[in-house]
Amino acid sequence: MQRKPRLNRRDWARIALQTLGITMIAVSVSLLGAHLILSTFSAGLNLTGIFATIALPIVLGGPTTLGFAIQNARLREAYRRLEAAAARDSLTACLNHGAFIAQANEFLNGTPHGQIRGALLVVDADYFKSVNDRYGHHIGDAALRQIAARIQGAVRQCDLVGRLGGEEFGVFLPGATQAIAESIAETIRRTVQTIEFEVEGNRFSLSVSVGGAVFESPVDYGELFRSADKKLYKVKNSGRNNVALMHLPVPGLDDSLLLKAG
């Protein structure tokens, strides 16, 4: 049996305001209608008439309005859950490729120019095809879930982690400095090395290569990804299981003033 979506305090506050507002409108309309009718055909409303005119909309309309408001709130919550589930990769629970890019672009396009800074890391599992080929895709899937868990455990609460495809992950670090980006990248690399599997008596461990780009001025996501991917390619060609970051040049500043990355 499917559970009904649970409502939070904000939902209940909205329900209360909607119910009160609609009920007050109903009472006002009822009072106005009764006043017009009784003023036309009699001496007008007396105390008993006023009480009845107010009580009837509350007794009859209040519960109905409350029920509709609760149902609408549950529908909104169910939609929020569906929307959140659609943005997630079903295997790793990371953001999927599209949702990751969309949320990164929200930061890149919505932050004032003078305050924008951050980094993008591209994390790729080393020799992952051999894991699938030798031990099977079910072991490969388990390895991907473990890698994703290590990445998510290394980042801050404000950071984004997405599965870009296959064994490649993206980590977007809004507001991160070069030092923070390097620290998180190295933590990811180091903690993934602690993952060990034993399949039919064969033990093996995992490793990742990390390329990254740090920015301190407005930048297009495509350019940011290409820069990080170039650094990842360099790591892959120089032995894997390493980290390499670059600092994107800030327009108008002398490159010699920028921090150097490997």
Tab-separated table of C-alpha atoms in Angstrom:
chain	number	residue	atom	x	y	z
A	1	MET	CA	0.000	0.000	0.000
A	2	GLN	CA	1.438	3.362	-1.035
A	3	ARG	CA	2.007	5.803	1.805
A	4	LYS	CA	0.460	9.233	1.609
A	5	PRO	CA	3.018	12.038	1.274
A	6	ARG	CA	3.875	13.552	4.645
A	7	LEU	CA	3.245	17.270	4.979
A	8	ASN	CA	5.699	19.644	6.627
A	9	ARG	CA	4.966	22.736	8.752
A	10	ARG	CA	4.970	25.027	5.732
A	11	ASP	CA	2.332	22.843	4.053
A	12	TRP	CA	0.126	22.915	7.155
A	13	ALA	CA	0.502	26.693	7.471
A	14	ARG	CA	-0.569	27.066	3.829
A	15	ILE	CA	-3.542	24.743	4.449
A	16	ALA	CA	-4.625	26.776	7.485
A	17	LEU	CA	-4.415	30.074	5.590
A	18	GLN	CA	-6.291	28.682	2.597
A	19	THR	CA	-9.026	27.188	4.760
A	20	LEU	CA	-9.423	30.354	6.834
A	21	GLY	CA	-9.369	32.610	3.786
A	22	ILE	CA	-11.936	30.638	1.775
A	23	THR	CA	-14.174	30.205	4.824
A	24	MET	CA	-14.092	33.956	5.562
A	25	ILE	CA	-14.961	34.707	1.952
A	26	ALA	CA	-17.882	32.278	2.175
A	27	VAL	CA	-19.066	33.891	5.424
A	28	SER	CA	-18.825	37.380	3.901
A	29	VAL	CA	-20.769	36.332	0.809
A	30	SER	CA	-23.369	34.623	2.992
A	31	LEU	CA	-23.766	37.712	5.188
A	32	LEU	CA	-24.058	40.019	2.200
A	33	GLY	CA	-26.596	37.776	0.474
A	34	ALA	CA	-28.702	37.360	3.605
A	35	HIS	CA	-28.587	41.099	4.281
A	36	LEU	CA	-29.756	41.965	0.762
A	37	ILE	CA	-32.545	39.397	0.795
A	38	LEU	CA	-33.812	40.192	4.258
A	39	SER	CA	-33.526	43.946	3.755
A	40	THR	CA	-35.681	43.600	0.656
A	41	PHE	CA	-38.393	41.390	2.123
A	42	SER	CA	-38.285	42.192	5.842
A	43	ALA	CA	-36.753	44.493	8.432
A	44	GLY	CA	-33.246	43.071	7.897
A	45	LEU	CA	-30.967	40.729	9.832
A	46	ASN	CA	-31.485	40.110	13.532
A	47	LEU	CA	-28.975	38.468	15.886
A	48	THR	CA	-30.315	34.967	15.209
A	49	GLY	CA	-30.096	35.523	11.474
A	50	ILE	CA	-26.527	36.848	11.732
A	51	PHE	CA	-25.474	33.822	13.783
A	52	ALA	CA	-27.082	31.375	11.374
A	53	THR	CA	-25.594	33.147	8.361
A	54	ILE	CA	-22.095	32.946	9.847
A	55	ALA	CA	-22.405	29.429	11.265
A	56	LEU	CA	-23.727	27.676	8.175
A	57	PRO	CA	-20.742	28.441	5.869
A	58	ILE	CA	-18.326	27.504	8.649
A	59	VAL	CA	-20.058	24.223	9.506
A	60	LEU	CA	-20.762	23.188	5.935
A	61	GLY	CA	-17.914	24.782	3.981
A	62	GLY	CA	-15.057	24.667	6.497
A	63	PRO	CA	-14.483	20.876	6.519
A	64	THR	CA	-14.883	20.678	2.739
A	65	THR	CA	-12.385	23.488	2.199
A	66	LEU	CA	-9.981	21.885	4.677
A	67	GLY	CA	-10.216	18.542	2.886
A	68	PHE	CA	-9.515	20.113	-0.501
A	69	ALA	CA	-6.584	22.095	0.924
A	70	ILE	CA	-5.014	18.962	2.467
A	71	GLN	CA	-5.458	17.012	-0.750
A	72	ASN	CA	-3.870	19.793	-2.794
A	73	ALA	CA	-0.930	19.959	-0.383
A	74	ARG	CA	-0.420	16.184	-0.666
A	75	LEU	CA	-0.511	16.420	-4.450
A	76	ARG	CA	2.125	19.194	-4.357
A	77	GLU	CA	4.326	17.085	-2.052
A	78	ALA	CA	3.944	14.027	-4.309
A	79	TYR	CA	4.911	16.158	-7.302
A	80	ARG	CA	7.985	17.454	-5.446
A	81	ARG	CA	9.022	13.877	-4.710
A	82	LEU	CA	8.536	12.801	-8.323
A	83	GLU	CA	10.516	15.807	-9.510
A	84	ALA	CA	13.352	15.020	-7.091
A	85	ALA	CA	13.387	11.339	-8.105
A	86	ALA	CA	13.502	12.270	-11.802
A	87	ALA	CA	16.640	14.347	-11.157
A	88	ARG	CA	18.522	11.402	-9.602
A	89	ASP	CA	20.567	8.615	-11.110
A	90	SER	CA	18.806	5.386	-10.130
A	91	LEU	CA	22.029	3.445	-9.484
A	92	THR	CA	24.080	5.898	-7.408
A	93	ALA	CA	21.428	8.380	-6.135
A	94	CYS	CA	23.625	11.214	-7.460
A	95	LEU	CA	22.125	13.899	-9.670
A	96	ASN	CA	21.749	12.687	-13.230
A	97	HIS	CA	23.677	14.394	-16.025
A	98	GLY	CA	20.936	16.847	-17.004
A	99	ALA	CA	20.017	17.840	-13.453
A	100	PHE	CA	23.681	18.320	-12.524
A	101	ILE	CA	24.320	20.685	-15.441
A	102	ALA	CA	21.055	22.552	-14.818
A	103	GLN	CA	21.851	23.181	-11.149
A	104	ALA	CA	25.452	24.160	-11.891
A	105	ASN	CA	24.190	26.630	-14.496
A	106	GLU	CA	21.769	28.093	-11.937
A	107	PHE	CA	24.782	29.083	-9.850
A	108	LEU	CA	26.892	30.231	-12.812
A	109	ASN	CA	24.107	32.355	-14.285
A	110	GLY	CA	22.441	33.539	-11.091
A	111	THR	CA	25.382	34.727	-8.985
A	112	PRO	CA	26.440	38.405	-9.180
A	113	HIS	CA	29.666	38.788	-11.170
A	114	GLY	CA	31.642	40.226	-8.296
A	115	GLN	CA	30.807	37.288	-6.011
A	116	ILE	CA	31.173	34.325	-8.341
A	117	ARG	CA	33.827	31.717	-7.651
A	118	GLY	CA	33.970	27.962	-7.399
A	119	ALA	CA	35.302	24.826	-9.042
A	120	LEU	CA	34.306	21.840	-11.129
A	121	LEU	CA	35.884	18.425	-10.584
A	122	VAL	CA	35.571	15.540	-13.023
A	123	VAL	CA	36.150	12.187	-11.317
A	124	ASP	CA	36.732	9.067	-13.393
A	125	ALA	CA	37.191	5.502	-12.118
A	126	ASP	CA	40.467	3.956	-13.254
A	127	TYR	CA	40.505	0.753	-15.356
A	128	PHE	CA	36.790	0.342	-14.748
A	129	LYS	CA	36.103	-1.623	-17.936
A	130	SER	CA	38.337	-4.396	-16.631
A	131	VAL	CA	36.205	-4.614	-13.472
A	132	ASN	CA	33.048	-5.165	-15.544
A	133	ASP	CA	34.745	-7.556	-17.935
A	134	ARG	CA	36.406	-9.681	-15.258
A	135	TYR	CA	33.881	-9.699	-12.422
A	136	GLY	CA	30.585	-8.824	-14.088
A	137	HIS	CA	28.376	-5.750	-14.276
A	138	HIS	CA	26.746	-6.460	-10.913
A	139	ILE	CA	30.148	-6.008	-9.255
A	140	GLY	CA	30.754	-2.931	-11.412
A	141	ASP	CA	27.442	-1.461	-10.252
A	142	ALA	CA	28.362	-2.134	-6.621
A	143	ALA	CA	31.710	-0.426	-7.200
A	144	LEU	CA	30.010	2.633	-8.699
A	145	ARG	CA	27.723	2.897	-5.684
A	146	GLN	CA	30.734	2.734	-3.372
A	147	ILE	CA	32.592	5.405	-5.359
A	148	ALA	CA	29.527	7.657	-5.328
A	149	ALA	CA	29.226	7.223	-1.552
A	150	ARG	CA	32.869	8.199	-1.047
A	151	ILE	CA	32.445	11.291	-3.232
A	152	GLN	CA	29.287	12.357	-1.411
A	153	GLY	CA	31.048	11.855	1.912
A	154	ALA	CA	33.932	14.117	0.880
A	155	VAL	CA	31.956	17.169	-0.252
A	156	ARG	CA	30.257	19.987	1.638
A	157	GLN	CA	26.504	20.293	2.091
A	158	CYS	CA	26.259	23.012	-0.580
A	159	ASP	CA	28.143	21.027	-3.246
A	160	LEU	CA	26.620	19.133	-6.170
A	161	VAL	CA	27.519	15.560	-7.109
A	162	GLY	CA	26.320	14.131	-10.404
A	163	ARG	CA	26.882	11.023	-12.464
A	164	LEU	CA	27.913	12.302	-15.872
A	165	GLY	CA	27.789	8.886	-17.484
A	166	GLY	CA	29.339	5.445	-17.110
A	167	GLU	CA	32.064	5.634	-14.468
A	168	GLU	CA	32.473	9.427	-14.640
A	169	PHE	CA	31.197	11.801	-11.949
A	170	GLY	CA	31.010	15.569	-11.719
A	171	VAL	CA	31.477	17.565	-8.513
A	172	PHE	CA	30.504	21.241	-8.564
A	173	LEU	CA	31.858	23.316	-5.684
A	174	PRO	CA	30.105	26.706	-5.484
A	175	GLY	CA	32.184	29.354	-3.727
A	176	ALA	CA	35.213	27.070	-3.359
A	177	THR	CA	38.738	28.447	-3.386
A	178	GLN	CA	41.689	26.678	-4.996
A	179	ALA	CA	42.718	25.266	-1.611
A	180	ILE	CA	39.215	23.908	-0.867
A	181	ALA	CA	38.907	22.358	-4.327
A	182	GLU	CA	42.308	20.675	-4.029
A	183	SER	CA	41.483	19.375	-0.549
A	184	ILE	CA	38.139	17.888	-1.625
A	185	ALA	CA	39.649	16.361	-4.779
A	186	GLU	CA	42.452	14.729	-2.781
A	187	THR	CA	39.996	13.474	-0.147
A	188	ILE	CA	37.920	11.840	-2.887
A	189	ARG	CA	41.004	10.206	-4.416
A	190	ARG	CA	42.296	8.987	-1.061
A	191	THR	CA	39.003	7.600	0.278
A	192	VAL	CA	38.167	5.741	-2.935
A	193	GLN	CA	41.459	3.871	-2.478
A	194	THR	CA	40.021	2.369	0.716
A	195	ILE	CA	37.328	0.501	-1.253
A	196	GLU	CA	38.131	-3.204	-1.502
A	197	PHE	CA	36.235	-6.090	-3.075
A	198	GLU	CA	36.694	-9.826	-2.831
A	199	VAL	CA	35.125	-11.905	-5.606
A	200	GLU	CA	35.660	-15.662	-5.706
A	201	GLY	CA	38.849	-15.346	-3.689
A	202	ASN	CA	40.217	-12.480	-5.776
A	203	ARG	CA	40.750	-9.190	-3.965
A	204	PHE	CA	40.936	-5.871	-5.756
A	205	SER	CA	40.751	-2.191	-4.872
A	206	LEU	CA	39.590	0.883	-6.751
A	207	SER	CA	41.112	4.228	-7.639
A	208	VAL	CA	40.019	7.385	-9.423
A	209	SER	CA	41.626	10.143	-11.427
A	210	VAL	CA	40.449	13.709	-10.799
A	211	GLY	CA	40.727	16.713	-13.083
A	212	GLY	CA	39.429	20.127	-12.089
A	213	ALA	CA	39.075	23.777	-12.955
A	214	VAL	CA	38.791	26.658	-10.478
A	215	PHE	CA	37.146	29.935	-11.505
A	216	GLU	CA	36.847	33.415	-9.973
A	217	SER	CA	34.921	35.172	-12.739
A	218	PRO	CA	31.874	34.409	-14.909
A	219	VAL	CA	32.402	31.301	-17.015
A	220	ASP	CA	30.322	29.106	-19.304
A	221	TYR	CA	29.708	25.569	-18.050
A	222	GLY	CA	30.959	24.116	-21.324
A	223	GLU	CA	34.264	25.936	-21.014
A	224	LEU	CA	34.556	24.933	-17.360
A	225	PHE	CA	33.968	21.268	-18.168
A	226	ARG	CA	36.432	21.272	-21.068
A	227	SER	CA	39.120	22.753	-18.818
A	228	ALA	CA	38.519	20.180	-16.076
A	229	ASP	CA	38.385	17.372	-18.634
A	230	LYS	CA	41.776	18.423	-20.064
A	231	LYS	CA	43.284	18.060	-16.606
A	232	LEU	CA	41.607	14.677	-16.194
A	233	TYR	CA	43.081	13.576	-19.540
A	234	LYS	CA	46.518	14.640	-18.308
A	235	VAL	CA	46.140	12.533	-15.153
A	236	LYS	CA	44.955	9.533	-17.168
A	237	ASN	CA	48.016	9.784	-19.434
A	238	SER	CA	50.483	10.141	-16.570
A	239	GLY	CA	49.646	7.078	-14.512
A	240	ARG	CA	46.109	7.644	-13.123
A	241	ASN	CA	45.153	7.738	-9.408
A	242	ASN	CA	46.086	11.393	-9.104
A	243	VAL	CA	44.656	14.925	-8.988
A	244	ALA	CA	45.342	17.867	-11.317
A	245	LEU	CA	43.585	21.237	-11.162
A	246	MET	CA	43.930	24.403	-13.181
A	247	HIS	CA	42.980	27.976	-12.306
A	248	LEU	CA	41.040	29.678	-15.080
A	249	PRO	CA	42.457	33.126	-15.887
A	250	VAL	CA	40.532	36.131	-14.608
A	251	PRO	CA	39.964	38.690	-17.392
A	252	GLY	CA	42.028	41.834	-16.824
A	253	LEU	CA	44.486	40.276	-14.364
A	254	ASP	CA	48.117	39.361	-15.021
A	255	ASP	CA	48.403	35.570	-15.244
A	256	SER	CA	51.497	35.694	-13.047
A	257	LEU	CA	49.318	36.763	-10.143
A	258	LEU	CA	47.164	33.659	-10.371
A	259	LEU	CA	47.760	30.539	-8.325
A	260	LYS	CA	49.536	27.823	-10.257
A	261	ALA	CA	48.126	24.318	-10.537
A	262	GLY	CA	49.776	21.198	-11.837
